[in-house]
Coordinates of C-alpha atoms in Angstrom, one line a residue:
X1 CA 39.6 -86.9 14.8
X2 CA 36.6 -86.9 12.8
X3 CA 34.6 -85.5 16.0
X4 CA 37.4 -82.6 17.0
X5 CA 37.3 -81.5 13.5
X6 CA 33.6 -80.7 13.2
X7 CA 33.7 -79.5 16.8
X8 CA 36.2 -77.2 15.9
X9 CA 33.9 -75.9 13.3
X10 CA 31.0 -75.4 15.2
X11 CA 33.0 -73.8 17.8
X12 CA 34.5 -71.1 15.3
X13 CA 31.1 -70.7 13.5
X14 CA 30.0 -69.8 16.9
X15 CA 32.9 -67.0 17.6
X16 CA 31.9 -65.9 13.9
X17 CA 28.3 -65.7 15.3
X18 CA 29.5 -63.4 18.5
X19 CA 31.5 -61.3 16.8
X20 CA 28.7 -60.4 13.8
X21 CA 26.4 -59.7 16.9
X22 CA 28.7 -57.8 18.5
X23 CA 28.8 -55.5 15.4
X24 CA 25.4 -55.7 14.9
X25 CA 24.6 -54.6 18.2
X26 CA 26.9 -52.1 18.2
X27 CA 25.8 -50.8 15.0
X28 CA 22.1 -50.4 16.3
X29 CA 23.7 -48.1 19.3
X30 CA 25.6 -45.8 17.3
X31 CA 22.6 -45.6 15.0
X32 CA 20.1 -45.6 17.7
X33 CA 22.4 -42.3 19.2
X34 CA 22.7 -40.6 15.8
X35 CA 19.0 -41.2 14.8
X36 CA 16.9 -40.9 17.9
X37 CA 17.0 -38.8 21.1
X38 CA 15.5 -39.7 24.5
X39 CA 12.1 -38.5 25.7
X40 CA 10.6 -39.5 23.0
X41 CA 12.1 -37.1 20.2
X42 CA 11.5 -37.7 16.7
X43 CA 14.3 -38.8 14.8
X44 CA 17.0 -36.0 12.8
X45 CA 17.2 -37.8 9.2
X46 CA 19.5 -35.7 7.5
X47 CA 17.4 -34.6 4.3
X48 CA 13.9 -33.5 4.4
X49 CA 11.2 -36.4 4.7
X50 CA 7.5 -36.4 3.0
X51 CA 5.5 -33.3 2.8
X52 CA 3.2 -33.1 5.2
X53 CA 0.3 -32.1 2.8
X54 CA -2.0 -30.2 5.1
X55 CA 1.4 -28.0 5.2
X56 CA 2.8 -28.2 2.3
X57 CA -0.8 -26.5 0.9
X58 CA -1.1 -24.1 2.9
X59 CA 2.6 -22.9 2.5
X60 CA 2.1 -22.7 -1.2
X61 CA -1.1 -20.6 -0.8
X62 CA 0.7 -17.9 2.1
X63 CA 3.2 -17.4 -0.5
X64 CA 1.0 -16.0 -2.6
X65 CA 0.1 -13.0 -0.4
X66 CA 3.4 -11.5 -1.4
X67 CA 2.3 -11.0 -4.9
X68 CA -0.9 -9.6 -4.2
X69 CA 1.3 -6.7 -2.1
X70 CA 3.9 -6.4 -4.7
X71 CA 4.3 -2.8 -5.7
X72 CA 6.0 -1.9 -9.3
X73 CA 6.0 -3.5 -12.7
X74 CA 5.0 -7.1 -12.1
X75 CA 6.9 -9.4 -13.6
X76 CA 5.4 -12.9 -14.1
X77 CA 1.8 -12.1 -12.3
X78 CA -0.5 -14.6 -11.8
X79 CA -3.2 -12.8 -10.0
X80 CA -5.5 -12.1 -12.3
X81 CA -6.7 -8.5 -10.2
X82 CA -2.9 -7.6 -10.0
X83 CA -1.5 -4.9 -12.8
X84 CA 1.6 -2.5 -12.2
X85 CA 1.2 -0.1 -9.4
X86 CA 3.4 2.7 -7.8
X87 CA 5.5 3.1 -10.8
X88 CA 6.6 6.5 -10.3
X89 CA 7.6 6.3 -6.3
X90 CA 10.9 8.0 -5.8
X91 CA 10.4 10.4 -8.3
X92 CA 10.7 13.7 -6.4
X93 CA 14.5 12.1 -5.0
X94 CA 15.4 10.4 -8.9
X95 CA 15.1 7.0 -7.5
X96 CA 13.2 4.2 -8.6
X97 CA 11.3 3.2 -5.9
X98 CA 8.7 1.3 -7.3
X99 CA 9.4 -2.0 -6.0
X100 CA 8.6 -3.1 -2.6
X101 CA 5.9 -4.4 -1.3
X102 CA 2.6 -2.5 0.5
X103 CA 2.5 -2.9 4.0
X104 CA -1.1 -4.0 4.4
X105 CA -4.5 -3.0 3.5
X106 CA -3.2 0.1 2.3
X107 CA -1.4 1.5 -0.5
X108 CA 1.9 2.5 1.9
X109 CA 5.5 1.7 2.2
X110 CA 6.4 1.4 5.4
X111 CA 10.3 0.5 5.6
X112 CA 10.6 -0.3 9.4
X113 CA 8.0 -3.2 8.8
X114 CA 8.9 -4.3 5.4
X115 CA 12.7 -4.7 6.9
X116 CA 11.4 -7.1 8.8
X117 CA 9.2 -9.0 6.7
X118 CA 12.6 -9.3 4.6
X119 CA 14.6 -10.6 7.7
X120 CA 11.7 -12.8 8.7
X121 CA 11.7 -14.4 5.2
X122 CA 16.0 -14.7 5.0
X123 CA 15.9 -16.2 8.2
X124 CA 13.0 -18.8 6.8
X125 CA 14.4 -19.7 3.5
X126 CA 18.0 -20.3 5.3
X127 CA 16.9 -22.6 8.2
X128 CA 14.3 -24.2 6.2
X129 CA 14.7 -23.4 2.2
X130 CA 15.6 -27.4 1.7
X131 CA 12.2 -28.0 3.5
X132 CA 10.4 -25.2 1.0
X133 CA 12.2 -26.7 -1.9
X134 CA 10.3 -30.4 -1.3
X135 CA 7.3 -28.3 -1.1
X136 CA 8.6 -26.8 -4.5
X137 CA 8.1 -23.5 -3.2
X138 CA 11.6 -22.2 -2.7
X139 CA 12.0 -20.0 -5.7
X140 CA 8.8 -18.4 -4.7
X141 CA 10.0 -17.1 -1.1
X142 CA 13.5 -16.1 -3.1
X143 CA 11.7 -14.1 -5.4
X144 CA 9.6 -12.2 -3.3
X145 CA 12.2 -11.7 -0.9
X146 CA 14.3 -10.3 -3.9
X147 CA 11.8 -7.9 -4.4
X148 CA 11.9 -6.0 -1.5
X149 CA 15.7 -5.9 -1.3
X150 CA 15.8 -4.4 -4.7
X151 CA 13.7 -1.6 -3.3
X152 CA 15.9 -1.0 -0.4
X153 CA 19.4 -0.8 -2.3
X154 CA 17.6 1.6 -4.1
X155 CA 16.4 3.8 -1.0
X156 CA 19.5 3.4 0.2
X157 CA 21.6 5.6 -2.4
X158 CA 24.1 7.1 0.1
X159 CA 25.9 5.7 3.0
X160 CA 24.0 7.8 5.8
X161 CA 20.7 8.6 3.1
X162 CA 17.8 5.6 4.2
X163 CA 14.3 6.5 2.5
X164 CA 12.4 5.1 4.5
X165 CA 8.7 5.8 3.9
X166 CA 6.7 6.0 0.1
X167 CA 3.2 7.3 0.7
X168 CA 1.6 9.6 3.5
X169 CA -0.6 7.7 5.3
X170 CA -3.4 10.2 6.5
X171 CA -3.6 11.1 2.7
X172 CA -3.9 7.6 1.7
X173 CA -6.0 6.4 4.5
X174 CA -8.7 9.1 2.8
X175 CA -8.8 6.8 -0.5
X176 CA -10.1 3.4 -1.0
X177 CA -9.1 3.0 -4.3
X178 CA -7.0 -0.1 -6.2
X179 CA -3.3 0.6 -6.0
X180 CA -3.0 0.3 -9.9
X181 CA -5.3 3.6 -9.8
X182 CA -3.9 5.5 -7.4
X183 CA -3.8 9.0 -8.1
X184 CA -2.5 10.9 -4.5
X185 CA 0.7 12.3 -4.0
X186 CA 3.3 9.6 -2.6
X187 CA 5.8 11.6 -0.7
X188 CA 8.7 10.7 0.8
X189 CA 10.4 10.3 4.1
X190 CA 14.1 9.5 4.4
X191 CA 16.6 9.4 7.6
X192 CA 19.9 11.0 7.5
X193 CA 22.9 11.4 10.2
X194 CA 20.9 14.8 11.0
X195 CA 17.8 12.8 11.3
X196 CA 18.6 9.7 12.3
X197 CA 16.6 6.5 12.8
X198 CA 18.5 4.0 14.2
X199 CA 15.8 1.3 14.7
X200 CA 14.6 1.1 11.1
X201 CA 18.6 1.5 9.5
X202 CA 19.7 -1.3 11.6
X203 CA 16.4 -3.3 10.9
X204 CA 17.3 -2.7 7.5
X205 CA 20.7 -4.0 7.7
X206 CA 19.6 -6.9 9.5
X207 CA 17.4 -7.6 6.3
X208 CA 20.4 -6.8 3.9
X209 CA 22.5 -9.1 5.6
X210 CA 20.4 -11.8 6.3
X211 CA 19.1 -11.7 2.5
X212 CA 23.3 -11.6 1.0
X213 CA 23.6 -15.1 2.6
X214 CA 20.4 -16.5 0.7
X215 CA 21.7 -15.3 -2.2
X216 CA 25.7 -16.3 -1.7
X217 CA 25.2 -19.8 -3.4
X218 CA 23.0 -18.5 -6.2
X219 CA 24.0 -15.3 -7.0
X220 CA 27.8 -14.0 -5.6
X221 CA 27.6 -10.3 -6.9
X222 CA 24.1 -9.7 -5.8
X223 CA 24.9 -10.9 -2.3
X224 CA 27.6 -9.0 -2.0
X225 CA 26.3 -6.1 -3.0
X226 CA 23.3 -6.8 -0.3
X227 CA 26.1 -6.8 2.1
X228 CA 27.9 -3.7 0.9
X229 CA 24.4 -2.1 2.3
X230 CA 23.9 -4.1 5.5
X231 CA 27.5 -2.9 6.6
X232 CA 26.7 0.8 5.8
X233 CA 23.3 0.7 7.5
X234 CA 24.6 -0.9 10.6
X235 CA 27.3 1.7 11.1
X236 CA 25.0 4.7 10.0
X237 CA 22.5 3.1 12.6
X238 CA 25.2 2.6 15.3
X239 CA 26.9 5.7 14.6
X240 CA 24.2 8.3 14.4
X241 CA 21.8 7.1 17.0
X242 CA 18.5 8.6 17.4
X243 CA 14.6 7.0 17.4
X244 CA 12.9 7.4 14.2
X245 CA 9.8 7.5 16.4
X246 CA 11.1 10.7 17.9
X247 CA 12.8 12.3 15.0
X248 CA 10.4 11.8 12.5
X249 CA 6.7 12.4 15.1
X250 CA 4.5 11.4 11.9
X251 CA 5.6 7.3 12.5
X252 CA 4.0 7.2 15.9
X253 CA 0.7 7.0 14.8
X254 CA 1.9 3.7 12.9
X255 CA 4.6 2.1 13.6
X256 CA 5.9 4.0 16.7
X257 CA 9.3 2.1 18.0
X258 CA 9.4 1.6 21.9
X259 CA 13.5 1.5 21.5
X260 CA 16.7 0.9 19.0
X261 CA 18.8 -1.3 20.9
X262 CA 17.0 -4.6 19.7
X263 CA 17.7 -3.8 16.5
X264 CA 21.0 -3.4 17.1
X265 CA 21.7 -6.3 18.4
X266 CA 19.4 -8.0 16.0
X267 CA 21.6 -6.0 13.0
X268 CA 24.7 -7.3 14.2
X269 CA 24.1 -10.9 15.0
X270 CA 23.3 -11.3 11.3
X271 CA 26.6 -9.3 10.2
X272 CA 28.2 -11.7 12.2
X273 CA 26.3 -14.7 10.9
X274 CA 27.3 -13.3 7.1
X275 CA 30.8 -12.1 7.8
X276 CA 32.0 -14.0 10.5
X277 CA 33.8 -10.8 11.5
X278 CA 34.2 -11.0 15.6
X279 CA 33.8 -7.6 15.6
X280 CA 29.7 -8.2 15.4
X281 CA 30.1 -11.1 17.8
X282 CA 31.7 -8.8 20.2
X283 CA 29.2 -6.0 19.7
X284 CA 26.5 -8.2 20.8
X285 CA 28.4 -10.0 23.9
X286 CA 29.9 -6.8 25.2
X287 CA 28.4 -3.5 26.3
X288 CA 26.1 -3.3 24.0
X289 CA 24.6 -7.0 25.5
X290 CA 24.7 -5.6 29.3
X291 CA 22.7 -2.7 27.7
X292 CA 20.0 -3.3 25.6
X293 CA 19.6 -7.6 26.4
X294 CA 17.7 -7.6 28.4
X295 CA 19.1 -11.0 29.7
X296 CA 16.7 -13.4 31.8
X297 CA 13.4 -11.2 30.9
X298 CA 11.5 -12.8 27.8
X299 CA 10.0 -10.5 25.8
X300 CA 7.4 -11.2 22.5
X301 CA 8.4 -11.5 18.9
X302 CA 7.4 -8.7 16.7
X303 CA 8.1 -6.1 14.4
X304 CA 8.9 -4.0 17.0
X305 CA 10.6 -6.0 19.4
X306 CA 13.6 -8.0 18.1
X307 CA 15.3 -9.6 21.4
X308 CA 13.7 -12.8 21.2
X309 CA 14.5 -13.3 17.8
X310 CA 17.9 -12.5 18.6
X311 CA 18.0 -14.5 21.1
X312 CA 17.0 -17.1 19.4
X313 CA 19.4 -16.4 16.5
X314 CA 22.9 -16.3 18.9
X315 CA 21.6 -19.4 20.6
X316 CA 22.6 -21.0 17.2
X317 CA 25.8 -19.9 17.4
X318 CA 25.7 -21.0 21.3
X319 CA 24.4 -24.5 20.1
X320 CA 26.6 -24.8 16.9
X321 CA 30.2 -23.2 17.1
X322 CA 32.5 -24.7 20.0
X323 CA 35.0 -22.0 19.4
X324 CA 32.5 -19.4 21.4
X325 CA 30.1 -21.4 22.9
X326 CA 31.7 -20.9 26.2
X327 CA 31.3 -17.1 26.1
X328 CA 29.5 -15.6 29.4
X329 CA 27.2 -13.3 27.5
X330 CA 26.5 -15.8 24.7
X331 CA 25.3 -17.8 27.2
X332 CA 22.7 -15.1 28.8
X333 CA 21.2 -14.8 25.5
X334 CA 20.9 -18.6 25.1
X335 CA 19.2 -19.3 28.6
X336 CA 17.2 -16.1 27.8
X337 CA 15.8 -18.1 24.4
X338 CA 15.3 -20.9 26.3
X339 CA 13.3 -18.6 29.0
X340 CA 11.3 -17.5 25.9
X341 CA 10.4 -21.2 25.3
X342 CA 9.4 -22.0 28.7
X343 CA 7.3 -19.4 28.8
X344 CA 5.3 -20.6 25.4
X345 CA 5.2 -24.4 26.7
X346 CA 1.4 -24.9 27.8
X347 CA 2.5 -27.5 31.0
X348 CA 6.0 -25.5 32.3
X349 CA 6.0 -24.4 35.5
X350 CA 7.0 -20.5 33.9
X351 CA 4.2 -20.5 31.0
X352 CA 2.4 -17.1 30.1
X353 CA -1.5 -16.8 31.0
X354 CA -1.9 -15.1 27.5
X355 CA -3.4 -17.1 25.7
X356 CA -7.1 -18.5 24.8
X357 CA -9.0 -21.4 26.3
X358 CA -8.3 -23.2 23.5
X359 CA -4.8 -22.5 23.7
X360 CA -3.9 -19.9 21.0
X361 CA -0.9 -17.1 22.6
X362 CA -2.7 -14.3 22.6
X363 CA -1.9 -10.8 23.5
X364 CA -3.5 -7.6 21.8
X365 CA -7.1 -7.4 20.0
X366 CA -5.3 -5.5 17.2
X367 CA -3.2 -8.0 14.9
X368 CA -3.7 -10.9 17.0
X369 CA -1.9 -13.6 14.8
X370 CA 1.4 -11.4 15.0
X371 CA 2.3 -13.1 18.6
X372 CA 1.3 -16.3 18.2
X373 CA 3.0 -17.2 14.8
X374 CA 5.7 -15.7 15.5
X375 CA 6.4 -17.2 18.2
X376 CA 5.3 -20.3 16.9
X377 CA 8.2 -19.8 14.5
X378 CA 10.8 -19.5 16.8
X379 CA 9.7 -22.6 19.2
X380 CA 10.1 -24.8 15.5
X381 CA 13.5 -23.4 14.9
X382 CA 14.9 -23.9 18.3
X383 CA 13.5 -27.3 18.9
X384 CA 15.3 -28.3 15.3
X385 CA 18.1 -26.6 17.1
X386 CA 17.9 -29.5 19.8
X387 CA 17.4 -32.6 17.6
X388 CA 20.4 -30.8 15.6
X389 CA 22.6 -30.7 18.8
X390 CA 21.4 -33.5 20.1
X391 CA 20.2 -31.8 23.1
X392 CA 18.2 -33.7 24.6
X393 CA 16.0 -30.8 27.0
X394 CA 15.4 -27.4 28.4
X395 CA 14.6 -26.9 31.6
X396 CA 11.9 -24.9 32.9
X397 CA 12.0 -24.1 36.8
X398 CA 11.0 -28.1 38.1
X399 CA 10.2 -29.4 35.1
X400 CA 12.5 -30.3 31.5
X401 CA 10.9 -30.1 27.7
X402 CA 12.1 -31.6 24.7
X403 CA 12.6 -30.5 21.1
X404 CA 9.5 -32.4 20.3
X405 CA 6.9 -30.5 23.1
X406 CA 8.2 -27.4 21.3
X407 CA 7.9 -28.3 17.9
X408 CA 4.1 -30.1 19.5
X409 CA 3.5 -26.2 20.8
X410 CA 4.8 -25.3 17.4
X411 CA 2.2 -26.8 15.5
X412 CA -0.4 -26.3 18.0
X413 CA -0.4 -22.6 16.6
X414 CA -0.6 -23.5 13.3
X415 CA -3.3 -25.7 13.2
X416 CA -5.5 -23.2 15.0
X417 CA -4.8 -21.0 12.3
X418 CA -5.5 -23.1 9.9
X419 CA -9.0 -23.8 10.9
X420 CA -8.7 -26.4 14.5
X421 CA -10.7 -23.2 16.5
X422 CA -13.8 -22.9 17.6
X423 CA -14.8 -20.8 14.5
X424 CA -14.0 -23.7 13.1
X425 CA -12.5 -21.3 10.4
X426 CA -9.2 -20.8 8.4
X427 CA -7.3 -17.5 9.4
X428 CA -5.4 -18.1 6.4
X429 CA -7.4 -16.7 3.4
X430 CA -7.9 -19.4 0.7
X431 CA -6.9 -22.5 3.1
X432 CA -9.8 -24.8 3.7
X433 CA -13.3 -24.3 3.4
X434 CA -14.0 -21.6 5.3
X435 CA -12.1 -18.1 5.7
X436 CA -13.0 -14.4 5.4
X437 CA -14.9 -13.3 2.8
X438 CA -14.5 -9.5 3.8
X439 CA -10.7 -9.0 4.1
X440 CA -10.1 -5.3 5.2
X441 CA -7.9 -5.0 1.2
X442 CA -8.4 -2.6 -1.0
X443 CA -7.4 -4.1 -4.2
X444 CA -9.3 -7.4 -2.8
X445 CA -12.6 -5.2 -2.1
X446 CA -12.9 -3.4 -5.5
X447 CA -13.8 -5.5 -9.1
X448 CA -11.0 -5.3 -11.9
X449 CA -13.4 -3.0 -14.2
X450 CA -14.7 -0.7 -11.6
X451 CA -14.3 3.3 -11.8
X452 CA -13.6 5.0 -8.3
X453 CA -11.2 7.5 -8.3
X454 CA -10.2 8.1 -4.7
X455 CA -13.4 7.5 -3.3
X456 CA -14.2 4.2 -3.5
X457 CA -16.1 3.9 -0.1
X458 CA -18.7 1.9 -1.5
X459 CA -16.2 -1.3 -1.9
X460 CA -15.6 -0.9 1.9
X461 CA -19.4 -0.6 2.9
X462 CA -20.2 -3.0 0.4
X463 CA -22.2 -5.9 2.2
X464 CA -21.3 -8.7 -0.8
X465 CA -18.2 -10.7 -0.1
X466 CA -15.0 -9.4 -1.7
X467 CA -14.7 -10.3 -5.2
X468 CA -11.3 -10.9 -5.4
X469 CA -9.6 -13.4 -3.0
X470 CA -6.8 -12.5 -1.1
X471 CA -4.8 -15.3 -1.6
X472 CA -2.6 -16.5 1.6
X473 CA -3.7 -13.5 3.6
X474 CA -3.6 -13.8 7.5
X475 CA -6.3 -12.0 8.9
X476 CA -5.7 -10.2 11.9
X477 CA -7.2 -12.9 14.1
X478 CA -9.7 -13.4 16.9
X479 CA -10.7 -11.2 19.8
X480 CA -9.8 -13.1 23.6
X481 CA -12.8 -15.1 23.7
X482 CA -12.1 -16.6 20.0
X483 CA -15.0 -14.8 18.3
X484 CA -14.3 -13.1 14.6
X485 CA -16.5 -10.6 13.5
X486 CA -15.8 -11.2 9.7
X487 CA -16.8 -7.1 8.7
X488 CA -14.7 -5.3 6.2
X489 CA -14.8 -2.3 8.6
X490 CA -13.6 -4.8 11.1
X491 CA -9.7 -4.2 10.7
X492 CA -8.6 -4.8 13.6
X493 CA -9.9 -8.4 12.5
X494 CA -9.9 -8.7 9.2
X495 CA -7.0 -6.7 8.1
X496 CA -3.8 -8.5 6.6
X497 CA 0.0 -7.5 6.8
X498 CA 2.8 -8.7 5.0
X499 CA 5.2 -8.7 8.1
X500 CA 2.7 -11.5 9.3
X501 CA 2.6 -13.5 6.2
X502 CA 7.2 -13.8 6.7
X503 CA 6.0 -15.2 10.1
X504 CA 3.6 -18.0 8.8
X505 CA 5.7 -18.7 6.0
X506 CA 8.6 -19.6 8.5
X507 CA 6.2 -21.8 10.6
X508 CA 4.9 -23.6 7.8
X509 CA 8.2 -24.6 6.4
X510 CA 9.3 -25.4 9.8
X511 CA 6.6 -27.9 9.9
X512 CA 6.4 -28.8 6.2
X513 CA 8.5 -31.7 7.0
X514 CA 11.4 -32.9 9.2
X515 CA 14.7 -32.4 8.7
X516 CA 18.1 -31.0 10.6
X517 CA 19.0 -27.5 10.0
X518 CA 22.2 -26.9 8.6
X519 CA 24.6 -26.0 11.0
X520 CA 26.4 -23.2 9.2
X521 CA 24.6 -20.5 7.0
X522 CA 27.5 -19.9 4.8

């Protein structure tokens, strides 16, 4: 008896023993499935992990670009060469228009680009403002996007009124002078329904929008005010269609539009993302789609073109919401972002031959970072997009890619900016040991205390380095064959923009470390 008994035991310890295994396993596959994806993929934890320092610095020190270009009374300054500027723009139309940011070099406004700096930066801080806020540099990116939406609800006083411009820019190109000096007239231009400018209203809108849903959480009245606007530009834009380019001659020489549809599209994917309204949703999957899509034909990422980004942006709904997913023309635009990818990956089948030998996109001599960053920016988003989803790959002709080879291409960009080049140099003024000491910047070129009226040209011909560092400025870039010429005069090279600084800050906090996105905005 005494034998059966302690057999019995043994026995159920043993069943015990199964059954804990059992679970054990079990648990490891259900983690293993939540946790990890095939091919290799990094895991999805939910909150961010460690800073990745390398990024995590120079996210901190791109951010600070936006305060070198602020425009206005500063509030809180902390660059030393910085004092108020532009204080009495939007005079001659009673409106303050002091705020906003300048657009480069210069001392202009330029609302088409500026819109999308602010949409760049929305879209950044609401995929990856968790990720900025480990790097402690979320309130940063909110504040500086704050300031140029405070400029545009004031130049938008009217429903169909947009100002659009502060500054002529053959007037202020004949100055070199500190923006706190400035002394030149700073006229203004402004689109109307009988001169209408469809591409930068809906731009415009697209920032509005895109800005009322980083603010919903934190501030309710400001975001719906920011929304109030987005809905007015987007129907001015949609209703009174006409190129700004064409109506207003003067832009071309600047920032001449190639077309309005894209920001159309662009303008109301992001109503849709901050209303939910179908009506947006249907804009964008109906006529509108077959018309200005471009479905199946990638296109590049810039200030002027919008499609990838939107693209990009509807694949999230695509990816994310089950209730349209299965739409036909939600669809184009999904396999059209994942064309866009395939065509960035270095080893698909469908990758573009513009890039460098060292593997740096690369398309125009003039603002060469633009491309590369930005698309940089959207590979990062739509591989988190992936891991998110837990879709596993895209495929690309013969051959499939995963989240990580995008996020790998993703960083690729980054780190050649950041000084992995055969310069061996920092694009990225004030990262690393080396970067240009002759940034094409006024403010940067002329010392605090100096007296130059307009006609500062010394500080541009100056051969001594600038004495002021332009703090998280990306230089235009290298020429095809990777050479810089680091010349003050050189602005094709050497020139900064803000629309390019949204672009790196995106990337960076894409990359600052891992995480899921959320998969709602709102």
């Amino acid at each position: 008896m005494g034998k059966e008994k302690k057999s019995g035991g043994c026995m159920g310890w043993f069943i015990v023993l199964i059954v804990v295994g059992a679970i054990a396993l079990a648990l490891g596959f259900t983690l293993r499935n939540k946790f990890h994806h095939g091919g290799g993929d990094a895991p999805v934890p939910g909150p961010p992990g460690a800073v990745a320092q390398k990024y995590g610095d120079a996210l901190k020190i791109a951010l600070q670009f936006f305060d070198i270009q602020k425009s206005g009374k500063l509030v809180n300054n902390e660059i030393s060469w910085r004092g108020d500027s532009g204080l009495q723009d939007g005079k001659e139309a009673s409106l303050d228009l002091s705020k906003g940011m300048y657009d480069a070099g210069d001392h202009m406004k330029f609302g088409f680009p500026m819109a999308y700096t602010a949409t760049v930066l929305s879209w950044a801080i609401l995929e990856y403002g968790d990720q900025m806020n480990k790097a402690n540099q979320l309130q940063s990116a909110k504040d500086s996007l704050k300031w140029i939406t405070d400029f545009f609800i004031n130049a938008h006083p009217e429903p169909n009124v947009l100002y659009i411009q502060v500054g002529d820019p053959d007037v202020d190109h004949k100055c070199w002078d500190r923006p706190e000096d400035m002394t030149e007239k700073r006229p203004l231009i402004q689109i109307n329904a009988s001169t209408p400018g469809t591409e930068v209203a809906a731009e415009t809108a697209a920032a509005m929008a895109s800005a009322s849903l980083v603010f919903k959480s934190t501030d309710s009245t400001y975001s719906s005010l920011l929304l109030k606007h987005a809905k007015e530009l987007f129907t001015f834009a949609d209703q009174h269609r006409g190129s700004y380019s064409e109506n207003i001659p003067q832009v071309q020489n600047y920032y001449n539009s190639t077309g309005y549809g894209d920001e159309l599209l662009w303008a109301a994917s992001w109503l849709y993302h901050a209303t939910k309204d179908q009506t947006y949703l249907d804009y964008v999957i109906g006529s509108n789609g077959e018309t200005y899509a471009n479905w199946g034909s990638p296109t590049w990422f810039s200030w002027d073109d919008k499609r990838p980004g939107t693209q990009v942006l509807l694949s999230r709904v695509s990816f994310f919401d089950s209730k349209v997913a299965a739409d036909a023309s939600l669809k184009k635009y999904r396999k059209t972002a994942e064309a866009v990818m395939c065509g960035l990956l270095p080893k698909s089948p469908t990758e573009t031959s513009s890039r460098t030998k060292s593997g740096l996109i690369w398309i125009s001599d003039w603002n060469a970072l633009q491309h590369p960053v930005a698309s940089a920016f959207l590979a990062v988003i739509y591989s988190d997009y992936m891991l998110t989803s837990r879709t596993q790959k895209i495929q690309c002709d013969s051959a499939s890619f995963s989240a990580s080879d995008l996020r790998k291409f993703a960083s690729s960009q980054a780190n050649y900016v950041l000084g992995d080049n055969p310069m061996k140099m920092s694009y990225l003024v004030g990262y690393g040991e080396k970067y240009s000491q002759f940034v094409h910047h006024r403010g940067a070129s002329i010392p605090v205390d100096a007296t130059t009226g307009c006609k500062g040209w010394q500080w541009l011909d100056s051969d001594q380095p600038n004495p002021n560092v332009a703090m998280g400025a990306l230089v235009g870039g290298p020429f095809l064959n990777e050479s810089f010429v680091d010349s003050r005069n050189n602005s094709m090279q050497t020139e900064p923009s803000t629309y390019n600084s949204a672009a790196i800050v995106g990337l960076l906090s894409g990359l600052v470390t891992t995480s899921s996105v959320a998969i709602s905005f709102t």
